Tab-separated table of C-alpha atoms in Angstrom:
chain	number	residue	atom	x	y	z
A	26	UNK	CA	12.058	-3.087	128.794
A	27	UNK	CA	15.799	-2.278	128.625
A	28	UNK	CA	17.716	-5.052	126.361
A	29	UNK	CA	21.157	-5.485	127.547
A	30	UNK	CA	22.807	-7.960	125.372
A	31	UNK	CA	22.267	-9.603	122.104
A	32	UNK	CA	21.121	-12.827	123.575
A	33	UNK	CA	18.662	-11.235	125.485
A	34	UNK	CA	16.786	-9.918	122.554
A	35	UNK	CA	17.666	-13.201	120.559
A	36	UNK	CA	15.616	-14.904	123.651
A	37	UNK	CA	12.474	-12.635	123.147
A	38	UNK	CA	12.720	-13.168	119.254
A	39	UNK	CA	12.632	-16.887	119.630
A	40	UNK	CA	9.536	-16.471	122.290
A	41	UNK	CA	7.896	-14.433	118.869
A	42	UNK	CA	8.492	-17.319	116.789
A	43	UNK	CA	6.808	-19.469	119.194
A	44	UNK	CA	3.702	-17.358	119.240
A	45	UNK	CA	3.268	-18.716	115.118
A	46	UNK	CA	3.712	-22.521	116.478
A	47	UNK	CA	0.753	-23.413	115.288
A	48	UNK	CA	-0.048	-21.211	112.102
A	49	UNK	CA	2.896	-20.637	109.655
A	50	UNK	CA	3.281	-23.717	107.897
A	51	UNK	CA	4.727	-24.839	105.356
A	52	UNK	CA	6.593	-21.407	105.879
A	53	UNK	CA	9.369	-21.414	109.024
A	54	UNK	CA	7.998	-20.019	112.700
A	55	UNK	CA	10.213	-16.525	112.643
A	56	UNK	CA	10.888	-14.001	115.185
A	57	UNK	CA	11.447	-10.433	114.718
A	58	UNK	CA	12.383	-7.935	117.573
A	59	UNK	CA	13.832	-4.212	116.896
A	60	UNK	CA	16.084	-2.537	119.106
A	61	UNK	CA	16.815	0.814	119.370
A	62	UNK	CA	18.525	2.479	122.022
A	63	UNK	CA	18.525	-0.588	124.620
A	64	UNK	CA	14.736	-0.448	123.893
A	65	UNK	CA	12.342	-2.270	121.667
A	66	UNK	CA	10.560	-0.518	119.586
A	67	UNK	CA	8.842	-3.575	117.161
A	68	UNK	CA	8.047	-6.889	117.042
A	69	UNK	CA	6.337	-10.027	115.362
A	70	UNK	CA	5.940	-13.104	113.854
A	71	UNK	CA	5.466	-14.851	110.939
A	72	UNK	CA	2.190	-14.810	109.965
A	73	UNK	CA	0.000	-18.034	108.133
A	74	UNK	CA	1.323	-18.892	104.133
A	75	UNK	CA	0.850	-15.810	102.194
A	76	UNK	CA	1.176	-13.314	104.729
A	77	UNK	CA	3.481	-11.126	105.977
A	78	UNK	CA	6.983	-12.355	107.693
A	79	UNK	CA	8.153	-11.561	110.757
A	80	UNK	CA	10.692	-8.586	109.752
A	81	UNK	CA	7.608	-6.889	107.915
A	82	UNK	CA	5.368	-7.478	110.998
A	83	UNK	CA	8.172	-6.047	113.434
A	84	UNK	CA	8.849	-3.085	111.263
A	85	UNK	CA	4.526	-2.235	111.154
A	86	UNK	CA	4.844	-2.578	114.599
A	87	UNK	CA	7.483	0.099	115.122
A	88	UNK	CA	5.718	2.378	112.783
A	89	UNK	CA	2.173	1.963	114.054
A	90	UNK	CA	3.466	2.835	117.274
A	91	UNK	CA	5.413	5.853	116.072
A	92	UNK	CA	9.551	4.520	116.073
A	93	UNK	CA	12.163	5.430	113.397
A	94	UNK	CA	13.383	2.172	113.032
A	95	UNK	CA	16.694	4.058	111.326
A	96	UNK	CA	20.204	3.175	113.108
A	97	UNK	CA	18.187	0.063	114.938
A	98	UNK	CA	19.065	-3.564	115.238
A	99	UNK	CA	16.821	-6.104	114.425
A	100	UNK	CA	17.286	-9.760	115.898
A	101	UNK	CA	15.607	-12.321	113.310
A	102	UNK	CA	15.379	-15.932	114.446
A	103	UNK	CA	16.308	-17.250	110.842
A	104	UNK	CA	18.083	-15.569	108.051
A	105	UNK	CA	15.696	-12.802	106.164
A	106	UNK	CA	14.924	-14.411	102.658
A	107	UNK	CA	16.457	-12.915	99.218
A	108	UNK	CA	13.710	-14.289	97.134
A	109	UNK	CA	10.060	-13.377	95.652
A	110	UNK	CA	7.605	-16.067	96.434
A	111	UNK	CA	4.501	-15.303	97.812
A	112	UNK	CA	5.990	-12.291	99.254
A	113	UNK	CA	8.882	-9.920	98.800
A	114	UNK	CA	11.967	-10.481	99.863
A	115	UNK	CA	12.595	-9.734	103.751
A	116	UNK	CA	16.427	-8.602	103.565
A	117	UNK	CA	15.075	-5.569	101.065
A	118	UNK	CA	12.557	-4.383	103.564
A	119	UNK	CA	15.119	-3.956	106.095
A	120	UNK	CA	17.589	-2.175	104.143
A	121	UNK	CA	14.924	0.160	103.081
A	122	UNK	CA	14.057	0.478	106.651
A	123	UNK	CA	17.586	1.687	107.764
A	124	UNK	CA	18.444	-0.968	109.880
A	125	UNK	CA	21.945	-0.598	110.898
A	126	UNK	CA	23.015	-3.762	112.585
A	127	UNK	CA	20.554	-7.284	111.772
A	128	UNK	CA	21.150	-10.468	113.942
A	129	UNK	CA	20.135	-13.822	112.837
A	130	UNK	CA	20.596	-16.919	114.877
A	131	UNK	CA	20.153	-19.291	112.240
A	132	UNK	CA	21.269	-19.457	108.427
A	133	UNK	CA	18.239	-20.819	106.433
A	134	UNK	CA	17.926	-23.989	104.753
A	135	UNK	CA	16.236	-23.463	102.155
A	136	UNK	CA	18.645	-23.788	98.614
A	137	UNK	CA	16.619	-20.249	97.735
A	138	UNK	CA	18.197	-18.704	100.436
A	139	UNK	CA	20.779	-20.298	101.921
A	140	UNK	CA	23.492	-17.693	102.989
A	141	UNK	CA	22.165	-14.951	100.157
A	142	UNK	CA	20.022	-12.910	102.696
A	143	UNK	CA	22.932	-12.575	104.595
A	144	UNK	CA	25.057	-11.785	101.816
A	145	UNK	CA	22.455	-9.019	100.524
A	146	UNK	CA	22.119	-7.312	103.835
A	147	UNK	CA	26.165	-7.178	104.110
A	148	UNK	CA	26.625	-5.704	100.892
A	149	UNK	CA	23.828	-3.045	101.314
A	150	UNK	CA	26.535	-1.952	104.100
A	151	UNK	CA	24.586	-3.357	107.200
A	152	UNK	CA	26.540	-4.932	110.004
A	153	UNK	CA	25.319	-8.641	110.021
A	154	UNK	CA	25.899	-11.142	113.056
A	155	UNK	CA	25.121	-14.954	112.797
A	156	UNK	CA	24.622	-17.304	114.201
A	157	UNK	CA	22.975	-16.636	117.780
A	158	UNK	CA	21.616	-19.032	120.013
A	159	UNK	CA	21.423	-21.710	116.484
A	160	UNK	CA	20.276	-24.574	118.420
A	161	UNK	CA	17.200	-23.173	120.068
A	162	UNK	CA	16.489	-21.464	116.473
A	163	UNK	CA	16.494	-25.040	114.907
A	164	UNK	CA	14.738	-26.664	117.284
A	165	UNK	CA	11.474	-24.790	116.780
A	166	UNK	CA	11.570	-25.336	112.891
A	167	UNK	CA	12.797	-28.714	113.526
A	168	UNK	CA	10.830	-29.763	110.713
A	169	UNK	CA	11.421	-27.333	108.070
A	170	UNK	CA	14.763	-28.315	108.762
A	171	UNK	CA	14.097	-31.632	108.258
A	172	UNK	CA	12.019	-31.214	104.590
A	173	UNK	CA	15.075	-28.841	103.311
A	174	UNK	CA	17.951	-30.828	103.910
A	175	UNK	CA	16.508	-34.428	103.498
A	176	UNK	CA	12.799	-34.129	101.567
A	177	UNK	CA	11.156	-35.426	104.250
A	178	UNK	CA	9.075	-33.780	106.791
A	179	UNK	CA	10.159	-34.777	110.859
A	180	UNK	CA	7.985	-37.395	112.115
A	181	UNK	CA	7.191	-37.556	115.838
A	182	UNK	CA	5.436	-40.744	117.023
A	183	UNK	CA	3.202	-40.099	120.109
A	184	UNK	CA	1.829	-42.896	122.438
A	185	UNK	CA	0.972	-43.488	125.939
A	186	UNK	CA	1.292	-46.324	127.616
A	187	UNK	CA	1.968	-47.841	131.212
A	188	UNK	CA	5.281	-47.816	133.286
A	189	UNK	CA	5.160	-51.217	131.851
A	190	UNK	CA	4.831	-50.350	127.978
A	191	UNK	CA	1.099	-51.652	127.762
A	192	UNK	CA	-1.289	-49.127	125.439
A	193	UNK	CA	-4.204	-51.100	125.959
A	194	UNK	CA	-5.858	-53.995	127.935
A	195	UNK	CA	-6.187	-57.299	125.695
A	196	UNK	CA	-9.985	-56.215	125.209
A	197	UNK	CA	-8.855	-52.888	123.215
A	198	UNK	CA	-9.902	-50.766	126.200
A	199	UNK	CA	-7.201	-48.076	126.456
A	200	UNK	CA	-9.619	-44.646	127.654
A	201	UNK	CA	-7.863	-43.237	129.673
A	202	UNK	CA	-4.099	-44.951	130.751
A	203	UNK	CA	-2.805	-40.985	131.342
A	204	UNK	CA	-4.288	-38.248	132.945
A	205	UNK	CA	-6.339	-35.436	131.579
A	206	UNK	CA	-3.405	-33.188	131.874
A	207	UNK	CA	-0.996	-35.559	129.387
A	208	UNK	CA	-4.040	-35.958	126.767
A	209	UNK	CA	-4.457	-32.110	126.740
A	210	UNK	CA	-0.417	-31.830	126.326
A	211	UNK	CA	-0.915	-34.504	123.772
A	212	UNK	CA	-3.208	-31.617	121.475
A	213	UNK	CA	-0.776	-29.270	121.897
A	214	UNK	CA	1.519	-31.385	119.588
A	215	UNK	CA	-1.062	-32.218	117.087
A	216	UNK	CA	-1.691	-28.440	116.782
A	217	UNK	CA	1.677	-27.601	115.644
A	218	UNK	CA	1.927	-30.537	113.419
A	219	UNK	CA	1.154	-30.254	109.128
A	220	UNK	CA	-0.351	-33.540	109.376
A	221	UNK	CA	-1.611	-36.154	111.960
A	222	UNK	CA	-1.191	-39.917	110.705
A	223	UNK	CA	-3.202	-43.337	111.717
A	224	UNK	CA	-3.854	-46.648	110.699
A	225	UNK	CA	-6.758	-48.030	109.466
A	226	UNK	CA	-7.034	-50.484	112.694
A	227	UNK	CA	-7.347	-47.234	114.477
A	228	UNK	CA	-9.619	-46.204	112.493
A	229	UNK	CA	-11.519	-49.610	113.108
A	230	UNK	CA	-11.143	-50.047	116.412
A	231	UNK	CA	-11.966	-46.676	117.570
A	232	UNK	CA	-13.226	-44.296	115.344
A	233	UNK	CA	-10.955	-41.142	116.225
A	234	UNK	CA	-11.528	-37.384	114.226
A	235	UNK	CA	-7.832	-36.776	115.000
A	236	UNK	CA	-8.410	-32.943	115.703
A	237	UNK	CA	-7.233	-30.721	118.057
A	238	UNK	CA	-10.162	-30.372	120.498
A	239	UNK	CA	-8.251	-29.132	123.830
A	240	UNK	CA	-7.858	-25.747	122.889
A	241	UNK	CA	-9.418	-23.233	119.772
A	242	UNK	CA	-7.497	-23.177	116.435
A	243	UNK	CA	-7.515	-21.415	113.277
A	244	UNK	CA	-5.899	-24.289	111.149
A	245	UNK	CA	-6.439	-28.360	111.605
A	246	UNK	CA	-3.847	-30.229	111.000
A	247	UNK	CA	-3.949	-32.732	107.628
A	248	UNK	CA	-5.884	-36.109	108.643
A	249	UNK	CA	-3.965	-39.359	106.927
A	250	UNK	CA	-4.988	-42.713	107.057
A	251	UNK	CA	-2.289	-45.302	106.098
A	252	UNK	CA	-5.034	-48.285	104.837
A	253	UNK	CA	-3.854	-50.359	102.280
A	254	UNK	CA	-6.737	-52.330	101.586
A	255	UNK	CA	-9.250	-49.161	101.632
A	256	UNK	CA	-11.592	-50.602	104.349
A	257	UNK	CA	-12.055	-46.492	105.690
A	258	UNK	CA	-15.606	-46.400	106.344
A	259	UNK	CA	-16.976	-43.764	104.324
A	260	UNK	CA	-18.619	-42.223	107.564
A	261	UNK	CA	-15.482	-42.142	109.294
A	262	UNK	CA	-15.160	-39.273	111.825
A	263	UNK	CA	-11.726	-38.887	110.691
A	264	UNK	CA	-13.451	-37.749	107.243
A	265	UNK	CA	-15.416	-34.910	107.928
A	266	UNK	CA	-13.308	-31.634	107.068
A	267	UNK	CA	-11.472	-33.986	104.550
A	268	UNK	CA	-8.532	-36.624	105.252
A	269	UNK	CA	-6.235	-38.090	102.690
A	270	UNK	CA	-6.404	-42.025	102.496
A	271	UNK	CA	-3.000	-43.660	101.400
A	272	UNK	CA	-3.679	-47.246	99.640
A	273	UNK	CA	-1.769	-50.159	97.855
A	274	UNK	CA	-5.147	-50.709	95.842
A	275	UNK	CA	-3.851	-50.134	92.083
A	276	UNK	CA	-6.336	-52.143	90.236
A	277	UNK	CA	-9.864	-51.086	87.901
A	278	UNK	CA	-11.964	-53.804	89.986
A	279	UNK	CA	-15.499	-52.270	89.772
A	280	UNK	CA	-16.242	-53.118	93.268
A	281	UNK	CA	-12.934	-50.905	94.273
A	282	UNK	CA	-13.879	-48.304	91.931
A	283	UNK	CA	-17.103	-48.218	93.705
A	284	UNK	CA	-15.777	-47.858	97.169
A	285	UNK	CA	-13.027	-45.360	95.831
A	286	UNK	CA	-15.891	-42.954	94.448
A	287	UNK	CA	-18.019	-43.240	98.166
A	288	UNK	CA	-14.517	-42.493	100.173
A	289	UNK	CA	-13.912	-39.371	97.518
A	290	UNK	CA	-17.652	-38.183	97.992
A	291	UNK	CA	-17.057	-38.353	101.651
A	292	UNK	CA	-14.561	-36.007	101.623
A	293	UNK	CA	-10.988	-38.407	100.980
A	294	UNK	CA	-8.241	-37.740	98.878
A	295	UNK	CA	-7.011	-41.244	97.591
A	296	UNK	CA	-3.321	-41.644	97.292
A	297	UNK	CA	-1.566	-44.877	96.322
A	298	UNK	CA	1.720	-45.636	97.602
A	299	UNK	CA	1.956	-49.327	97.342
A	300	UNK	CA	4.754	-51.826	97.307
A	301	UNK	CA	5.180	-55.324	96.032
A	302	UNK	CA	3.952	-56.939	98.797
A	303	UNK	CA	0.253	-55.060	98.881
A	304	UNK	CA	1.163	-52.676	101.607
A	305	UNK	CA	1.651	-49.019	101.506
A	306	UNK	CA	5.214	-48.016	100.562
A	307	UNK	CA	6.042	-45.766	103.831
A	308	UNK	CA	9.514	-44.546	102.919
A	309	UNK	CA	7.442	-43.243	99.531
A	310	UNK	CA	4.812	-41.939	101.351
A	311	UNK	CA	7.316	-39.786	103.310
A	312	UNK	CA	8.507	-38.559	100.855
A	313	UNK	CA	5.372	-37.693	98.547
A	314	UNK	CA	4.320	-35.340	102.244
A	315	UNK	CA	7.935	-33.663	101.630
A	316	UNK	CA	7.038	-32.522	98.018
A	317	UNK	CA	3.358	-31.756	99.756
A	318	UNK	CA	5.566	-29.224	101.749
A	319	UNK	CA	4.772	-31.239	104.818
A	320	UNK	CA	7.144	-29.826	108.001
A	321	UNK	CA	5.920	-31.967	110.871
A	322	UNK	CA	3.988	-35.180	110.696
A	323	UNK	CA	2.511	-36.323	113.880
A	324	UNK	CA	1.465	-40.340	114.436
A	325	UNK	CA	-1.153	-41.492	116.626
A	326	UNK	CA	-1.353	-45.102	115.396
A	327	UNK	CA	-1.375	-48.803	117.050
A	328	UNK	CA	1.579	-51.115	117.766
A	329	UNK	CA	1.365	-52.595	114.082
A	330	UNK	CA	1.646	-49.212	111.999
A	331	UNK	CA	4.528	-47.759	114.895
A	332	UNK	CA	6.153	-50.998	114.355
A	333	UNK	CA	6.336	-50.659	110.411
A	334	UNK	CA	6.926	-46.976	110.780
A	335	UNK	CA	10.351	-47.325	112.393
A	336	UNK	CA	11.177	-50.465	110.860
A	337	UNK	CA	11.033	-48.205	107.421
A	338	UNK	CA	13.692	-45.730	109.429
A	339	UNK	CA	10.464	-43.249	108.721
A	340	UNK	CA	10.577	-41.614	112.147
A	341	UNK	CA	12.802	-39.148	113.774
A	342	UNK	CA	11.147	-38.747	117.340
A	343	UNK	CA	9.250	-40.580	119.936
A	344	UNK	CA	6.991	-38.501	122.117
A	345	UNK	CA	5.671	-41.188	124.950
A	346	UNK	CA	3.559	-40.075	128.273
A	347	UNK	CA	3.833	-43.086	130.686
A	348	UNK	CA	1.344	-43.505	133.495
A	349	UNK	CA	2.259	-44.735	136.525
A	350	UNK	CA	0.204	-47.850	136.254
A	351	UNK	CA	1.257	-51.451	135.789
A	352	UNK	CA	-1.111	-53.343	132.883
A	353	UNK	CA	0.601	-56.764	132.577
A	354	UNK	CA	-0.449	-58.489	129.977
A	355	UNK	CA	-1.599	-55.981	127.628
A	356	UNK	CA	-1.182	-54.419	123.976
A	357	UNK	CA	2.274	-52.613	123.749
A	358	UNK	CA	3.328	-49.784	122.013
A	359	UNK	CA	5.143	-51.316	119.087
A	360	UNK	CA	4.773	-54.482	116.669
A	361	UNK	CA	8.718	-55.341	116.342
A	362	UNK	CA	10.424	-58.689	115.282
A	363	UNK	CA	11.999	-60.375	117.560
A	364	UNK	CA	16.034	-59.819	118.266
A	365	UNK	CA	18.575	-62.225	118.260
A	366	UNK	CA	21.343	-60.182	119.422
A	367	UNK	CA	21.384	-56.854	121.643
A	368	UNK	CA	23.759	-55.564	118.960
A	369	UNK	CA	20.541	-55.264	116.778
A	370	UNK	CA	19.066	-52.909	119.009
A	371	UNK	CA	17.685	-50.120	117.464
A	372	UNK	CA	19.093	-47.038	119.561
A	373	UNK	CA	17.805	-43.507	120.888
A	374	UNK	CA	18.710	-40.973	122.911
A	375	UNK	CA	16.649	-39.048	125.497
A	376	UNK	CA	16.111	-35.349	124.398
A	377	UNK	CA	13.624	-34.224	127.034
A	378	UNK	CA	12.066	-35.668	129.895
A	379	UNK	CA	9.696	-34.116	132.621
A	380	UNK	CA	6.360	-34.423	134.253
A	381	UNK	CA	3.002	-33.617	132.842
A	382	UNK	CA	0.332	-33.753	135.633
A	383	UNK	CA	0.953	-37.076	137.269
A	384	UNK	CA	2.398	-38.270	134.163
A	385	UNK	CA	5.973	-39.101	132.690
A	386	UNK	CA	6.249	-37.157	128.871
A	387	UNK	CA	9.236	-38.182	127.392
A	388	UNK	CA	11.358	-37.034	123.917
A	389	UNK	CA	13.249	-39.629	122.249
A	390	UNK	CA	15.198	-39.375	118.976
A	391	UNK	CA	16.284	-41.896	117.000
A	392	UNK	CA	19.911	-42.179	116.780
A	393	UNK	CA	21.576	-41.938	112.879
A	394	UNK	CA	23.209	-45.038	112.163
C-alpha cells in the first residue's frame, strides 16, 4: 500500500490502536506504523500490561519481515514513553532503530512522560511532528485521559430503555426492550471497559454475571457491586471469577463478620467506602478505582444507583439504546429529585448518535459546569 500523506498513515496507526481495545489496560491503546519509501514496512499495537508497546511491536514487525527500518518514519498514536516501568523506554528503541522522522498525534498524559519522549527523540537529532489528528488519538484512550489528568477513571453509564424512557414494566420484566443487535453492541462496550459496575438491586432483582458473553475474550472486565448493606448473595453469578463488593458496613458485629467471611470465600473483595449517612461514598469510590489504575468504568445499574451516580457528578458519559416501543407507565432510567426550575437542569450534549439494528444508540456527555 502506497502512503501518501502523513494523515494517511496517522489513520492506519489509530486503526492499530483499535485492534488493543480490549486488552491493554491500565496501559494506553497505541498505534505504531513504519514508513519507508511511501511504503509500510511495520506495524502494531500495544500489547496486554507487561508486554511489549506498540513502537517495539512495529519495529519486530519490520525486521521479521526483512525491512531496514533506518531513514523511516514511524507514526505513533501517543507520544513514545521516556521512562522504565515494566518495560523500557519506547523513544530509545527508536533512536536505536534509526528512525529518521517520528510522528505522534497525541502528547501523553501521564506526569512520567509528558512532553519528555518528545524532547528525547528531538535531541537524539530525529525530526519530531506533533500533534496529528489529537482528537481521534484522545478519544480512543478517553479514559486514560481521564485517570491522568483528574484521578478518576471515565465512567460511561449504559441503559436501554423505550422511546418513552421506560427500562422496565412495573412487574420488573425488562428481557428484551432492544433488539439482539443493540444487546450484542452493548458487550462490545463492556469488553473494552476496566470494570463493569451494578447495584445490589440488580443484583437482587436479576441475578446478572456481568461478562462479556457476545463475543470470545482474553480478559473480563472487573465485576463491582455498589451494596451498602452487604445483602450480595454469596452464590451470586456476578461472583464466580471474583467481583469486588463496595460497602458502608464498618462495624465488628459478629453476624457481619460472618457474612463478610462467606462473600470473601465466594470469591469477593470487600471494600468500604461509606459516608455518614450509611451509603457508599461514590465520589470516594471513584476515586479509590483511579489509584486501582482503573481507565474505563462501565455501569449497568437500575434507576436508583444511575440516579445517585450522576447526582455525585461521578459520570462522564451516557451510552442509551432506545427501542422504538412506547411502555407508559413503567420503571425509567434514572431515580432524580424533582426540579423546581428548568435552570436546574442538569445539561449534556450529544456526541454520537446512529442506528444499531432497529435500535437508536446514543452518546451523551455530561456538560462541565
Amino acid at each position: 500500500m502506497e502512503i501518501l500523506s502523513d494523515q494517511q498513515a496517522m489513520q492506519l496507526a489509530l486503526d492499530w490502536a483499535k485492534k488493543g481495545l480490549n486488552i491493554t489496560m491500565p496501559n494506553p491503546r497505541v498505534g505504531c506504523v513504519i514508513v519507508k519509501n511511501r511504503q509500510i514496512i511495520g506495524a502494531g499495537h500495544t500489547q496486554p500490561a507487561g508486554q511489549a508497546h506498540a513502537e517495539i511491536q512495529a519495529l519486530r514487525d519490520a525486521a521479521n519481515n526483512g525491512h531496514d527500518v533506518r531513514d523511516a518514519t514511524a507514526y505513533v498514536t501517543l507520544e513514545p514513553c521516556n521512562h522504565f516501568g515494566r518495560t523500557p523506554p519506547c523513544s530509545n528503541a527508536l533512536i536505536n532503530a534509526g528512525i529518521k522522522r517520528v510522528v505522534v498525534a497525541i502528547t501523553d498524559p501521564n506526569p512520567l512522560v509528558a512532553g519528555h519522549g518528545l524532547e528525547r527523540l528531538r535531541a537524539a537529532g530525529i525530526e519530531v511532528i506533533c500533534p496529528l489528528l489529537e482528537e481521534q488519538a484522545h478519544e480512543i484512550n478517553i479514559g486514560f485521559f481521564s485517570r491522568m489528568q483528574t484521578g478518576k477513571p471515565w465512567v460511561r453509564m449504559k441503559a436501554a430503555a423505550s422511546l418513552d424512557g421506560k427500562t422496565a414494566l412495573l412487574n420488573g420484566q425488562s428481557q428484551w426492550i432492544t433488539g439482539p443487535d443493540a444487546r450484542a453492541d452493548g458487550h462490545h462496550w463492556r469488553a473494552r471497559a476496566c470494570a463493569v459496575l451494578t447495584g445490589i438491586g440488580t443484583i437482587l432483582a436479576d441475578d446478572p454475571q456481568l461478562n462479556v458473553r457476545a463475543f470470545p475474550v482474553t480478559r473480563q472486565p472487573q465485576r463491582i457491586i455498589v451494596d451498602s448493606k452487604l445483602q450480595t448473595p454469596p452464590g451470586a453469578k456476578a461472583l464466580q471469577g471474583g467481583a469486588l463488593i463496595v460497602h458502608a458496613i464498618n462495624d465488628a458485629d459478629p453476624q457481619q463478620l460472618e457474612r463478610q467471611a462467606q462473600l470473601r470465600a465466594a470469591g469477593a473483595e470487600l471494600l468500604y467506602s461509606g459516608n455518614q449517612d450509611g451509603q457508599v461514598d461514590l465520589r470516594v469510590l471513584m476515586e479509590e478505582l483511579g489509584h486501582r489504575d482503573y481507565n474505563e468504568v462501565h455501569v449497568e445499574a437500575g434507576s436508583r444507583l444511575n440516579g445517585a451516580l450522576i447526582q455525585a457528578g461521578c459520570v462522564d458519559e451516557l451510552l442509551l439504546y432506545l427501542a422504538p416501543c412506547l411502555l407508559g407507565e413503567a420503571q425509567t432510567l434514572f431515580n432524580l429529585p424533582a426540579l423546581t426550575d428548568l435552570s436546574q437542569q442538569t445539561r449534556l450534549h450529544f456526541h454520537e448518535a446512529g442506528l444499531v439494528g432497529s435500535d437508536l444508540r446514543i452518546l451523551a456527555r455530561f456538560t462541565p459546569i
